[in-house]
Amino acid sequence: MRSFIFIIVISAIVAVACSRPDEPAADVAPTMTVAPTPAPPTPAPTPTVPNLQSELLDERYRTTTSPIGGFDFKNFTYELPRGWQNPDGTAEIKLTNGRIAPIARDINEKMDDEAKLEARQQRRIGMSFVTARYFDVTGDGQDEAIVINKIETGGSAIPQVVYVFTWKDDKPELIWLFRTGDRADGGLKDIRPENGHVVVELYGQDRFLLGQMETGKITDDIEQLCCPTHFTRTMYKWNGKNFLMDKKRWTYLVADPTAPPVENMAEIVNAKAKTGSKK
């Protein structure tokens, strides 16, 4: 009997012990995931505008032993080429210390026709000396002066005029002048001698000289004015009276001037256009 009672007591103790509630788990703060601060966006680099005058202003052909090398072309009166002559018909411009400023005359609707006409007649372009080069362009063994001046219009355009002078009777004598365009639109890249020729390089596709003027754009020649993608090389030879184009017109890539050029590109473009129009 005692054994039975003892077993009951022990069973009761075990039952009470097993029925005790579990201790609550300690509170655990939730883990916070902190997102890294994003790095500020890197600004896209600003495209570098090329210096289209670098070849004209380098050290080549800057000196000569010919008498013309001592002449002061910064204080001189120049002839204006066709297209840049003054509204009143005058065709000369005088530099003083290498420059003459443009003269602007505003026109408004309150002015009568006579006042507008007078204002237009008073307008003048400006001009500034850029550089002078010296090399033999006529084959007589004496260097000529190749003077490059910039037309100033009051804006950002950089059209230029090239003057070629020989030395005669102790003074410069003009034997050739021509105008060039504005940067990618027929602007002057370089002028130099090569095997008895005068090499002229103009920015743009198949751009060359006709008399005193540069030719216009060919079909599909679309370029940013600041940043030409092509340039054209042409050669001119003195015949005793004039400079005439000799050889082909070669269009090169600015990015890879060693790549084979395209000869007479305008003819190729025009032929493709004609073929396309017949289809």
mmCIF file of N, CA and C in Angstrom, residues 30 35-36 42 60 70 90-91 96 101 105 112 114 133-134 142 144 181 188 191 196 217 220 240 256 279:
data_model
loop_
_atom_site.group_PDB
_atom_site.id
_atom_site.type_symbol
_atom_site.label_atom_id
_atom_site.label_comp_id
_atom_site.label_asym_id
_atom_site.label_seq_id
_atom_site.Cartn_x
_atom_site.Cartn_y
_atom_site.Cartn_z
ATOM 1 N N PRO A 30 14.462 43.830 -34.176
ATOM 2 C CA PRO A 30 14.646 43.417 -35.585
ATOM 3 C C PRO A 30 15.889 44.060 -36.187
ATOM 4 N N ALA A 35 20.562 50.604 -46.563
ATOM 5 C CA ALA A 35 21.002 50.626 -47.965
ATOM 6 C C ALA A 35 22.166 51.597 -48.125
ATOM 7 N N PRO A 36 23.185 51.220 -48.891
ATOM 8 C CA PRO A 36 24.325 52.136 -49.083
ATOM 9 C C PRO A 36 23.901 53.399 -49.839
ATOM 10 N N THR A 42 28.327 60.505 -62.238
ATOM 11 C CA THR A 42 29.496 61.147 -62.835
ATOM 12 C C THR A 42 29.062 61.927 -64.066
ATOM 13 N N ARG A 60 56.058 76.305 -88.618
ATOM 14 C CA ARG A 60 56.529 76.109 -89.990
ATOM 15 C C ARG A 60 56.471 77.414 -90.784
ATOM 16 N N GLY A 70 60.792 91.220 -93.885
ATOM 17 C CA GLY A 70 60.886 92.378 -93.001
ATOM 18 C C GLY A 70 59.739 93.356 -93.142
ATOM 19 N N THR A 90 33.159 99.891 -101.906
ATOM 20 C CA THR A 90 34.598 99.986 -101.653
ATOM 21 C C THR A 90 35.150 98.604 -101.349
ATOM 22 N N ALA A 91 36.398 98.382 -101.752
ATOM 23 C CA ALA A 91 36.950 97.029 -101.682
ATOM 24 C C ALA A 91 38.332 97.008 -101.039
ATOM 25 N N THR A 96 45.512 98.494 -88.633
ATOM 26 C CA THR A 96 46.414 99.276 -87.795
ATOM 27 C C THR A 96 46.762 98.427 -86.585
ATOM 28 N N ALA A 101 38.261 97.103 -86.293
ATOM 29 C CA ALA A 101 37.009 96.569 -85.758
ATOM 30 C C ALA A 101 35.879 96.724 -86.768
ATOM 31 N N ARG A 105 25.593 98.909 -87.829
ATOM 32 C CA ARG A 105 24.547 99.925 -87.833
ATOM 33 C C ARG A 105 23.197 99.217 -87.718
ATOM 34 N N ASP A 112 12.726 105.246 -91.779
ATOM 35 C CA ASP A 112 12.195 105.255 -93.140
ATOM 36 C C ASP A 112 13.190 104.576 -94.079
ATOM 37 N N GLU A 114 14.987 105.617 -96.530
ATOM 38 C CA GLU A 114 16.243 106.335 -96.764
ATOM 39 C C GLU A 114 17.209 106.147 -95.600
ATOM 40 N N ARG A 133 53.226 83.425 -93.508
ATOM 41 C CA ARG A 133 54.147 82.339 -93.824
ATOM 42 C C ARG A 133 54.979 82.750 -95.027
ATOM 43 N N TYR A 134 56.145 82.127 -95.134
ATOM 44 C CA TYR A 134 57.062 82.500 -96.210
ATOM 45 C C TYR A 134 57.601 81.240 -96.879
ATOM 46 N N GLN A 142 62.774 82.637 -104.775
ATOM 47 C CA GLN A 142 62.569 83.630 -103.722
ATOM 48 C C GLN A 142 61.255 83.348 -102.987
ATOM 49 N N GLU A 144 57.822 83.968 -101.215
ATOM 50 C CA GLU A 144 56.704 84.908 -101.181
ATOM 51 C C GLU A 144 56.131 84.937 -99.762
ATOM 52 N N GLY A 181 35.919 79.526 -95.909
ATOM 53 C CA GLY A 181 34.688 79.512 -95.140
ATOM 54 C C GLY A 181 34.917 79.570 -93.642
ATOM 55 N N LEU A 188 39.781 77.271 -93.427
ATOM 56 C CA LEU A 188 41.161 76.961 -93.803
ATOM 57 C C LEU A 188 41.830 76.104 -92.738
ATOM 58 N N ILE A 191 47.980 75.636 -95.324
ATOM 59 C CA ILE A 191 48.509 76.018 -96.635
ATOM 60 C C ILE A 191 50.016 75.877 -96.553
ATOM 61 N N GLY A 196 56.732 72.020 -105.733
ATOM 62 C CA GLY A 196 56.400 73.044 -106.710
ATOM 63 C C GLY A 196 54.942 73.463 -106.735
ATOM 64 N N LYS A 217 29.013 73.580 -99.849
ATOM 65 C CA LYS A 217 28.864 72.204 -99.398
ATOM 66 C C LYS A 217 28.294 71.315 -100.499
ATOM 67 N N ASP A 220 24.757 66.015 -98.624
ATOM 68 C CA ASP A 220 24.959 65.142 -97.455
ATOM 69 C C ASP A 220 26.213 65.475 -96.656
ATOM 70 N N GLY A 240 52.655 81.599 -114.198
ATOM 71 C CA GLY A 240 53.225 82.877 -114.600
ATOM 72 C C GLY A 240 52.243 84.019 -114.511
ATOM 73 N N ASP A 256 41.396 60.167 -89.165
ATOM 74 C CA ASP A 256 42.414 59.245 -89.678
ATOM 75 C C ASP A 256 42.930 59.755 -91.024
ATOM 76 N N LYS A 279 15.433 55.266 -110.068
ATOM 77 C CA LYS A 279 14.799 54.025 -109.602
ATOM 78 C C LYS A 279 13.320 54.270 -109.287
#
